[in-house]
Amino acid sequence: MRKPLIAGNWKMNGSAELIETFGRTFAGVELPSPVDVVVHPPFPYLDAARSAFAGTPLSLGAQTLNPLHSGARTGEVSGQMLAEFGVEYVLAGHSERRQLYHESDEQVYERVIAALTVGIRPILCVGETLEERDAGQSENVVLRQVGYVMARLEPGQRRMMTIAYEPVWAIGTGRTATPEQAQQMMAAIRDYQASFDPALADALRLLYGGSMNASNAQELLAQGDIDGGLIGGASLKVDDFKAICQSAG
Ligand code: 3PY
C-alpha cells in the first residue's frame, strides 16, 4: 500500500504572510491518516516555513539545489544548506528548470545524487512537450528521463525517490491530462521500473502534476497508479490546497 504524497510547488511565488496563513490553517486541519504533505516555497521563506509548519502535517520542500557542497557558485544553494534548514524533499528536473535553465538529464541526475547524499528525498519531475506528444514520442521521452536517473541509482537510493509525471503542455496552461492519459503514463513508468527493479515498482510513489486543482484532483487521484499530486497554482490557495490534501486519503 503506497502512502499518498501531495506536494505544493510555489515556484517564484508566495510571501511571508502566505507562509503564516499555511501554518495557521494546517495547524487545525484533520487530514486522512495516510497522507504526506510537503510545501516547496522559494528559498528565502524556508526558515519562516520551518517555524510556521512546526506542529502541522506540512513538511518542508525546496525547488532545486546545486550539486556541489559549497564553492564559487554565485546565487546557488547546496543540499547541505537545505538539510540544515530541515528540508525533507527537493524537486529535480521540473520542466521549467529543464526548459528555461537548460538542465540536462545528467544535471538532473547530479542534483538527485546531491540530495540523496544529504538525506533529502528527491521528487524527480518528468514529462513530454506538446510537440513530443503529437509526434507519438511521449512514452519514449518520459521513460528516457526516468531511466537516466533511476537506472543509475543503487536500490537503497531508489527507495528514497518519488517520480512526478508532469506533461509540459499541462503546466501553467490550465490544460490537464485526462485521468486516462495520466494513468496510462503512470502504468508505463511502473512497468518500466519493474523491468530493472521489480521489488521497488510496487512501492514507488508516482505523482501527477500539471494544472491539478481542487476540482480535478479527486478524479486523478482515483486512478490506480497515481499516488498523489505535484500542485502548481492551486498550492498557493490555502483552501484549495487543503481540499486536495483531504481528497488524497
Ligand atoms: C503546475 O501544475 O503548473 C506545476 O508545474 C506543478 O509543479
PDB file of N, CA and C in Angstrom, residues 75-154:
ATOM      1  N   GLY A  75      24.756  32.773  -6.208  1.00  0.00           N
ATOM      2  CA  GLY A  75      23.303  32.644  -6.343  1.00  0.00           C
ATOM      3  C   GLY A  75      22.768  31.243  -6.091  1.00  0.00           C
ATOM      4  N   GLU A  76      23.647  30.269  -5.886  1.00  0.00           N
ATOM      5  CA  GLU A  76      23.197  28.879  -5.752  1.00  0.00           C
ATOM      6  C   GLU A  76      23.085  28.450  -4.284  1.00  0.00           C
ATOM      7  N   VAL A  77      22.390  27.346  -4.067  1.00  0.00           N
ATOM      8  CA  VAL A  77      22.153  26.822  -2.717  1.00  0.00           C
ATOM      9  C   VAL A  77      22.442  25.319  -2.739  1.00  0.00           C
ATOM     10  N   SER A  78      23.184  24.820  -1.762  1.00  0.00           N
ATOM     11  CA  SER A  78      23.561  23.395  -1.771  1.00  0.00           C
ATOM     12  C   SER A  78      22.605  22.542  -0.932  1.00  0.00           C
ATOM     13  N   GLY A  79      22.678  21.244  -1.175  1.00  0.00           N
ATOM     14  CA  GLY A  79      21.858  20.298  -0.429  1.00  0.00           C
ATOM     15  C   GLY A  79      22.160  20.347   1.063  1.00  0.00           C
ATOM     16  N   GLN A  80      23.454  20.524   1.366  1.00  0.00           N
ATOM     17  CA  GLN A  80      23.876  20.606   2.766  1.00  0.00           C
ATOM     18  C   GLN A  80      23.146  21.754   3.477  1.00  0.00           C
ATOM     19  N   MET A  81      23.036  22.896   2.783  1.00  0.00           N
ATOM     20  CA  MET A  81      22.361  24.065   3.373  1.00  0.00           C
ATOM     21  C   MET A  81      20.876  23.768   3.571  1.00  0.00           C
ATOM     22  N   LEU A  82      20.278  23.110   2.588  1.00  0.00           N
ATOM     23  CA  LEU A  82      18.845  22.798   2.695  1.00  0.00           C
ATOM     24  C   LEU A  82      18.594  21.844   3.862  1.00  0.00           C
ATOM     25  N   ALA A  83      19.495  20.865   3.999  1.00  0.00           N
ATOM     26  CA  ALA A  83      19.332  19.886   5.082  1.00  0.00           C
ATOM     27  C   ALA A  83      19.401  20.598   6.441  1.00  0.00           C
ATOM     28  N   GLU A  84      20.256  21.605   6.510  1.00  0.00           N
ATOM     29  CA  GLU A  84      20.412  22.344   7.766  1.00  0.00           C
ATOM     30  C   GLU A  84      19.116  23.068   8.154  1.00  0.00           C
ATOM     31  N   PHE A  85      18.300  23.395   7.130  1.00  0.00           N
ATOM     32  CA  PHE A  85      17.033  24.077   7.396  1.00  0.00           C
ATOM     33  C   PHE A  85      15.855  23.119   7.543  1.00  0.00           C
ATOM     34  N   GLY A  86      16.154  21.827   7.606  1.00  0.00           N
ATOM     35  CA  GLY A  86      15.075  20.856   7.826  1.00  0.00           C
ATOM     36  C   GLY A  86      14.305  20.495   6.570  1.00  0.00           C
ATOM     37  N   VAL A  87      14.895  20.740   5.393  1.00  0.00           N
ATOM     38  CA  VAL A  87      14.217  20.377   4.146  1.00  0.00           C
ATOM     39  C   VAL A  87      14.209  18.855   3.987  1.00  0.00           C
ATOM     40  N   GLU A  88      13.026  18.297   3.684  1.00  0.00           N
ATOM     41  CA  GLU A  88      12.909  16.838   3.561  1.00  0.00           C
ATOM     42  C   GLU A  88      12.795  16.361   2.119  1.00  0.00           C
ATOM     43  N   TYR A  89      12.272  17.235   1.240  1.00  0.00           N
ATOM     44  CA  TYR A  89      12.076  16.858  -0.169  1.00  0.00           C
ATOM     45  C   TYR A  89      12.642  17.968  -1.050  1.00  0.00           C
ATOM     46  N   VAL A  90      13.110  17.577  -2.246  1.00  0.00           N
ATOM     47  CA  VAL A  90      13.520  18.602  -3.217  1.00  0.00           C
ATOM     48  C   VAL A  90      13.073  18.167  -4.607  1.00  0.00           C
ATOM     49  N   LEU A  91      12.632  19.131  -5.408  1.00  0.00           N
ATOM     50  CA  LEU A  91      12.273  18.833  -6.796  1.00  0.00           C
ATOM     51  C   LEU A  91      13.549  18.741  -7.622  1.00  0.00           C
ATOM     52  N   ALA A  92      13.569  17.855  -8.590  1.00  0.00           N
ATOM     53  CA  ALA A  92      14.701  17.786  -9.525  1.00  0.00           C
ATOM     54  C   ALA A  92      14.125  17.564 -10.914  1.00  0.00           C
ATOM     55  N   GLY A  93      14.566  18.402 -11.859  1.00  0.00           N
ATOM     56  CA  GLY A  93      14.143  18.202 -13.241  1.00  0.00           C
ATOM     57  C   GLY A  93      12.775  18.756 -13.572  1.00  0.00           C
ATOM     58  N   HIS A  94      12.268  19.713 -12.772  1.00  0.00           N
ATOM     59  CA  HIS A  94      10.997  20.340 -13.161  1.00  0.00           C
ATOM     60  C   HIS A  94      11.153  20.893 -14.577  1.00  0.00           C
ATOM     61  N   SER A  95      10.103  20.824 -15.368  1.00  0.00           N
ATOM     62  CA  SER A  95      10.231  21.215 -16.793  1.00  0.00           C
ATOM     63  C   SER A  95      10.653  22.672 -16.942  1.00  0.00           C
ATOM     64  N   GLU A  96      10.297  23.516 -15.957  1.00  0.00           N
ATOM     65  CA  GLU A  96      10.753  24.919 -16.061  1.00  0.00           C
ATOM     66  C   GLU A  96      12.268  24.992 -15.906  1.00  0.00           C
ATOM     67  N   ARG A  97      12.858  24.133 -15.099  1.00  0.00           N
ATOM     68  CA  ARG A  97      14.325  24.089 -14.958  1.00  0.00           C
ATOM     69  C   ARG A  97      14.946  23.485 -16.225  1.00  0.00           C
ATOM     70  N   ARG A  98      14.298  22.447 -16.751  1.00  0.00           N
ATOM     71  CA  ARG A  98      14.856  21.814 -17.961  1.00  0.00           C
ATOM     72  C   ARG A  98      14.797  22.798 -19.135  1.00  0.00           C
ATOM     73  N   GLN A  99      13.673  23.529 -19.251  1.00  0.00           N
ATOM     74  CA  GLN A  99      13.497  24.387 -20.433  1.00  0.00           C
ATOM     75  C   GLN A  99      14.174  25.749 -20.284  1.00  0.00           C
ATOM     76  N   LEU A 100      13.929  26.426 -19.150  1.00  0.00           N
ATOM     77  CA  LEU A 100      14.414  27.807 -19.019  1.00  0.00           C
ATOM     78  C   LEU A 100      15.886  27.859 -18.610  1.00  0.00           C
ATOM     79  N   TYR A 101      16.338  26.837 -17.865  1.00  0.00           N
ATOM     80  CA  TYR A 101      17.726  26.843 -17.384  1.00  0.00           C
ATOM     81  C   TYR A 101      18.538  25.705 -18.006  1.00  0.00           C
ATOM     82  N   HIS A 102      17.952  25.088 -19.018  1.00  0.00           N
ATOM     83  CA  HIS A 102      18.647  24.076 -19.844  1.00  0.00           C
ATOM     84  C   HIS A 102      19.266  22.955 -19.028  1.00  0.00           C
ATOM     85  N   GLU A 103      18.596  22.528 -17.986  1.00  0.00           N
ATOM     86  CA  GLU A 103      19.126  21.401 -17.194  1.00  0.00           C
ATOM     87  C   GLU A 103      18.965  20.107 -17.990  1.00  0.00           C
ATOM     88  N   SER A 104      20.065  19.412 -18.175  1.00  0.00           N
ATOM     89  CA  SER A 104      20.059  18.158 -18.941  1.00  0.00           C
ATOM     90  C   SER A 104      19.721  16.987 -18.004  1.00  0.00           C
ATOM     91  N   ASP A 105      19.497  15.817 -18.590  1.00  0.00           N
ATOM     92  CA  ASP A 105      19.261  14.616 -17.772  1.00  0.00           C
ATOM     93  C   ASP A 105      20.431  14.399 -16.815  1.00  0.00           C
ATOM     94  N   GLU A 106      21.658  14.637 -17.306  1.00  0.00           N
ATOM     95  CA  GLU A 106      22.844  14.437 -16.474  1.00  0.00           C
ATOM     96  C   GLU A 106      22.828  15.416 -15.283  1.00  0.00           C
ATOM     97  N   GLN A 107      22.478  16.664 -15.543  1.00  0.00           N
ATOM     98  CA  GLN A 107      22.446  17.653 -14.446  1.00  0.00           C
ATOM     99  C   GLN A 107      21.325  17.340 -13.446  1.00  0.00           C
ATOM    100  N   VAL A 108      20.235  16.801 -13.960  1.00  0.00           N
ATOM    101  CA  VAL A 108      19.145  16.398 -13.057  1.00  0.00           C
ATOM    102  C   VAL A 108      19.641  15.252 -12.169  1.00  0.00           C
ATOM    103  N   TYR A 109      20.329  14.300 -12.793  1.00  0.00           N
ATOM    104  CA  TYR A 109      20.886  13.165 -12.044  1.00  0.00           C
ATOM    105  C   TYR A 109      21.843  13.658 -10.946  1.00  0.00           C
ATOM    106  N   GLU A 110      22.705  14.626 -11.303  1.00  0.00           N
ATOM    107  CA  GLU A 110      23.658  15.146 -10.303  1.00  0.00           C
ATOM    108  C   GLU A 110      22.924  15.773  -9.111  1.00  0.00           C
ATOM    109  N   ARG A 111      21.813  16.425  -9.396  1.00  0.00           N
ATOM    110  CA  ARG A 111      21.040  17.047  -8.305  1.00  0.00           C
ATOM    111  C   ARG A 111      20.390  15.979  -7.423  1.00  0.00           C
ATOM    112  N   VAL A 112      19.912  14.922  -8.075  1.00  0.00           N
ATOM    113  CA  VAL A 112      19.305  13.826  -7.315  1.00  0.00           C
ATOM    114  C   VAL A 112      20.347  13.215  -6.370  1.00  0.00           C
ATOM    115  N   ILE A 113      21.547  12.964  -6.899  1.00  0.00           N
ATOM    116  CA  ILE A 113      22.609  12.371  -6.071  1.00  0.00           C
ATOM    117  C   ILE A 113      22.967  13.313  -4.914  1.00  0.00           C
ATOM    118  N   ALA A 114      23.056  14.609  -5.223  1.00  0.00           N
ATOM    119  CA  ALA A 114      23.417  15.573  -4.175  1.00  0.00           C
ATOM    120  C   ALA A 114      22.368  15.562  -3.062  1.00  0.00           C
ATOM    121  N   ALA A 115      21.114  15.453  -3.428  1.00  0.00           N
ATOM    122  CA  ALA A 115      20.049  15.422  -2.414  1.00  0.00           C
ATOM    123  C   ALA A 115      20.142  14.145  -1.584  1.00  0.00           C
ATOM    124  N   LEU A 116      20.302  13.014  -2.271  1.00  0.00           N
ATOM    125  CA  LEU A 116      20.356  11.725  -1.556  1.00  0.00           C
ATOM    126  C   LEU A 116      21.528  11.689  -0.585  1.00  0.00           C
ATOM    127  N   THR A 117      22.628  12.312  -0.990  1.00  0.00           N
ATOM    128  CA  THR A 117      23.832  12.305  -0.154  1.00  0.00           C
ATOM    129  C   THR A 117      23.574  12.969   1.197  1.00  0.00           C
ATOM    130  N   VAL A 118      22.683  13.953   1.215  1.00  0.00           N
ATOM    131  CA  VAL A 118      22.415  14.623   2.500  1.00  0.00           C
ATOM    132  C   VAL A 118      21.065  14.183   3.096  1.00  0.00           C
ATOM    133  N   GLY A 119      20.505  13.101   2.554  1.00  0.00           N
ATOM    134  CA  GLY A 119      19.291  12.532   3.147  1.00  0.00           C
ATOM    135  C   GLY A 119      17.998  13.242   2.780  1.00  0.00           C
ATOM    136  N   ILE A 120      18.023  14.040   1.711  1.00  0.00           N
ATOM    137  CA  ILE A 120      16.794  14.707   1.253  1.00  0.00           C
ATOM    138  C   ILE A 120      16.170  13.852   0.154  1.00  0.00           C
ATOM    139  N   ARG A 121      14.835  13.715   0.205  1.00  0.00           N
ATOM    140  CA  ARG A 121      14.143  12.863  -0.776  1.00  0.00           C
ATOM    141  C   ARG A 121      13.874  13.623  -2.066  1.00  0.00           C
ATOM    142  N   PRO A 122      14.434  13.170  -3.195  1.00  0.00           N
ATOM    143  CA  PRO A 122      14.177  13.864  -4.461  1.00  0.00           C
ATOM    144  C   PRO A 122      12.796  13.520  -5.032  1.00  0.00           C
ATOM    145  N   ILE A 123      12.154  14.512  -5.604  1.00  0.00           N
ATOM    146  CA  ILE A 123      10.955  14.275  -6.422  1.00  0.00           C
ATOM    147  C   ILE A 123      11.397  14.543  -7.863  1.00  0.00           C
ATOM    148  N   LEU A 124      11.588  13.472  -8.610  1.00  0.00           N
ATOM    149  CA  LEU A 124      12.087  13.584  -9.984  1.00  0.00           C
ATOM    150  C   LEU A 124      10.918  13.911 -10.916  1.00  0.00           C
ATOM    151  N   CYS A 125      11.005  15.081 -11.579  1.00  0.00           N
ATOM    152  CA  CYS A 125       9.917  15.507 -12.461  1.00  0.00           C
ATOM    153  C   CYS A 125      10.251  15.144 -13.900  1.00  0.00           C
ATOM    154  N   VAL A 126       9.283  14.565 -14.568  1.00  0.00           N
ATOM    155  CA  VAL A 126       9.473  14.146 -15.965  1.00  0.00           C
ATOM    156  C   VAL A 126       8.224  14.527 -16.746  1.00  0.00           C
ATOM    157  N   GLY A 127       8.369  14.662 -18.063  1.00  0.00           N
ATOM    158  CA  GLY A 127       7.180  14.968 -18.864  1.00  0.00           C
ATOM    159  C   GLY A 127       7.563  15.362 -20.274  1.00  0.00           C
ATOM    160  N   GLU A 128       6.627  15.150 -21.180  1.00  0.00           N
ATOM    161  CA  GLU A 128       6.882  15.433 -22.594  1.00  0.00           C
ATOM    162  C   GLU A 128       6.265  16.768 -22.996  1.00  0.00           C
ATOM    163  N   THR A 129       6.822  17.387 -24.055  1.00  0.00           N
ATOM    164  CA  THR A 129       6.242  18.624 -24.589  1.00  0.00           C
ATOM    165  C   THR A 129       5.078  18.254 -25.519  1.00  0.00           C
ATOM    166  N   LEU A 130       4.349  19.272 -25.950  1.00  0.00           N
ATOM    167  CA  LEU A 130       3.234  19.040 -26.861  1.00  0.00           C
ATOM    168  C   LEU A 130       3.736  18.472 -28.189  1.00  0.00           C
ATOM    169  N   GLU A 131       4.870  19.007 -28.672  1.00  0.00           N
ATOM    170  CA  GLU A 131       5.420  18.523 -29.947  1.00  0.00           C
ATOM    171  C   GLU A 131       5.773  17.038 -29.814  1.00  0.00           C
ATOM    172  N   GLU A 132       6.371  16.674 -28.681  1.00  0.00           N
ATOM    173  CA  GLU A 132       6.747  15.266 -28.488  1.00  0.00           C
ATOM    174  C   GLU A 132       5.504  14.378 -28.404  1.00  0.00           C
ATOM    175  N   ARG A 133       4.453  14.896 -27.758  1.00  0.00           N
ATOM    176  CA  ARG A 133       3.205  14.107 -27.687  1.00  0.00           C
ATOM    177  C   ARG A 133       2.620  13.939 -29.084  1.00  0.00           C
ATOM    178  N   ASP A 134       2.575  15.055 -29.822  1.00  0.00           N
ATOM    179  CA  ASP A 134       1.990  14.980 -31.172  1.00  0.00           C
ATOM    180  C   ASP A 134       2.789  14.054 -32.083  1.00  0.00           C
ATOM    181  N   ALA A 135       4.101  13.943 -31.807  1.00  0.00           N
ATOM    182  CA  ALA A 135       4.939  13.061 -32.630  1.00  0.00           C
ATOM    183  C   ALA A 135       4.896  11.612 -32.121  1.00  0.00           C
ATOM    184  N   GLY A 136       4.040  11.343 -31.152  1.00  0.00           N
ATOM    185  CA  GLY A 136       3.905   9.976 -30.635  1.00  0.00           C
ATOM    186  C   GLY A 136       5.087   9.547 -29.779  1.00  0.00           C
ATOM    187  N   GLN A 137       5.820  10.533 -29.234  1.00  0.00           N
ATOM    188  CA  GLN A 137       7.065  10.236 -28.506  1.00  0.00           C
ATOM    189  C   GLN A 137       6.913  10.301 -26.976  1.00  0.00           C
ATOM    190  N   SER A 138       5.695  10.539 -26.497  1.00  0.00           N
ATOM    191  CA  SER A 138       5.512  10.791 -25.050  1.00  0.00           C
ATOM    192  C   SER A 138       6.212   9.746 -24.182  1.00  0.00           C
ATOM    193  N   GLU A 139       5.903   8.488 -24.456  1.00  0.00           N
ATOM    194  CA  GLU A 139       6.422   7.442 -23.578  1.00  0.00           C
ATOM    195  C   GLU A 139       7.946   7.322 -23.680  1.00  0.00           C
ATOM    196  N   ASN A 140       8.469   7.446 -24.916  1.00  0.00           N
ATOM    197  CA  ASN A 140       9.938   7.365 -25.073  1.00  0.00           C
ATOM    198  C   ASN A 140      10.627   8.449 -24.265  1.00  0.00           C
ATOM    199  N   VAL A 141      10.094   9.678 -24.351  1.00  0.00           N
ATOM    200  CA  VAL A 141      10.720  10.811 -23.664  1.00  0.00           C
ATOM    201  C   VAL A 141      10.663  10.603 -22.151  1.00  0.00           C
ATOM    202  N   VAL A 142       9.495  10.247 -21.667  1.00  0.00           N
ATOM    203  CA  VAL A 142       9.313  10.123 -20.211  1.00  0.00           C
ATOM    204  C   VAL A 142      10.159   8.971 -19.660  1.00  0.00           C
ATOM    205  N   LEU A 143      10.169   7.843 -20.357  1.00  0.00           N
ATOM    206  CA  LEU A 143      10.942   6.699 -19.841  1.00  0.00           C
ATOM    207  C   LEU A 143      12.443   6.954 -19.948  1.00  0.00           C
ATOM    208  N   ARG A 144      12.854   7.763 -20.939  1.00  0.00           N
ATOM    209  CA  ARG A 144      14.279   8.133 -21.014  1.00  0.00           C
ATOM    210  C   ARG A 144      14.646   8.975 -19.789  1.00  0.00           C
ATOM    211  N   GLN A 145      13.778   9.959 -19.464  1.00  0.00           N
ATOM    212  CA  GLN A 145      14.069  10.839 -18.312  1.00  0.00           C
ATOM    213  C   GLN A 145      14.072  10.044 -17.004  1.00  0.00           C
ATOM    214  N   VAL A 146      13.127   9.114 -16.884  1.00  0.00           N
ATOM    215  CA  VAL A 146      13.076   8.284 -15.667  1.00  0.00           C
ATOM    216  C   VAL A 146      14.311   7.384 -15.600  1.00  0.00           C
ATOM    217  N   GLY A 147      14.585   6.693 -16.717  1.00  0.00           N
ATOM    218  CA  GLY A 147      15.660   5.708 -16.742  1.00  0.00           C
ATOM    219  C   GLY A 147      17.025   6.335 -16.523  1.00  0.00           C
ATOM    220  N   TYR A 148      17.222   7.536 -17.070  1.00  0.00           N
ATOM    221  CA  TYR A 148      18.536   8.179 -16.942  1.00  0.00           C
ATOM    222  C   TYR A 148      18.932   8.281 -15.475  1.00  0.00           C
ATOM    223  N   VAL A 149      17.955   8.558 -14.642  1.00  0.00           N
ATOM    224  CA  VAL A 149      18.248   8.705 -13.212  1.00  0.00           C
ATOM    225  C   VAL A 149      18.102   7.364 -12.479  1.00  0.00           C
ATOM    226  N   MET A 150      16.959   6.731 -12.615  1.00  0.00           N
ATOM    227  CA  MET A 150      16.663   5.568 -11.768  1.00  0.00           C
ATOM    228  C   MET A 150      17.619   4.400 -12.027  1.00  0.00           C
ATOM    229  N   ALA A 151      17.983   4.191 -13.297  1.00  0.00           N
ATOM    230  CA  ALA A 151      18.835   3.042 -13.597  1.00  0.00           C
ATOM    231  C   ALA A 151      20.253   3.227 -13.066  1.00  0.00           C
ATOM    232  N   ARG A 152      20.636   4.460 -12.746  1.00  0.00           N
ATOM    233  CA  ARG A 152      21.991   4.712 -12.235  1.00  0.00           C
ATOM    234  C   ARG A 152      22.065   4.665 -10.706  1.00  0.00           C
ATOM    235  N   LEU A 153      20.919   4.579 -10.060  1.00  0.00           N
ATOM    236  CA  LEU A 153      20.924   4.619  -8.589  1.00  0.00           C
ATOM    237  C   LEU A 153      21.066   3.217  -8.001  1.00  0.00           C
ATOM    238  N   GLU A 154      21.571   3.164  -6.781  1.00  0.00           N
ATOM    239  CA  GLU A 154      21.602   1.911  -6.021  1.00  0.00           C
ATOM    240  C   GLU A 154      20.178   1.632  -5.552  1.00  0.00           C
TER     241      GLU A 154
END
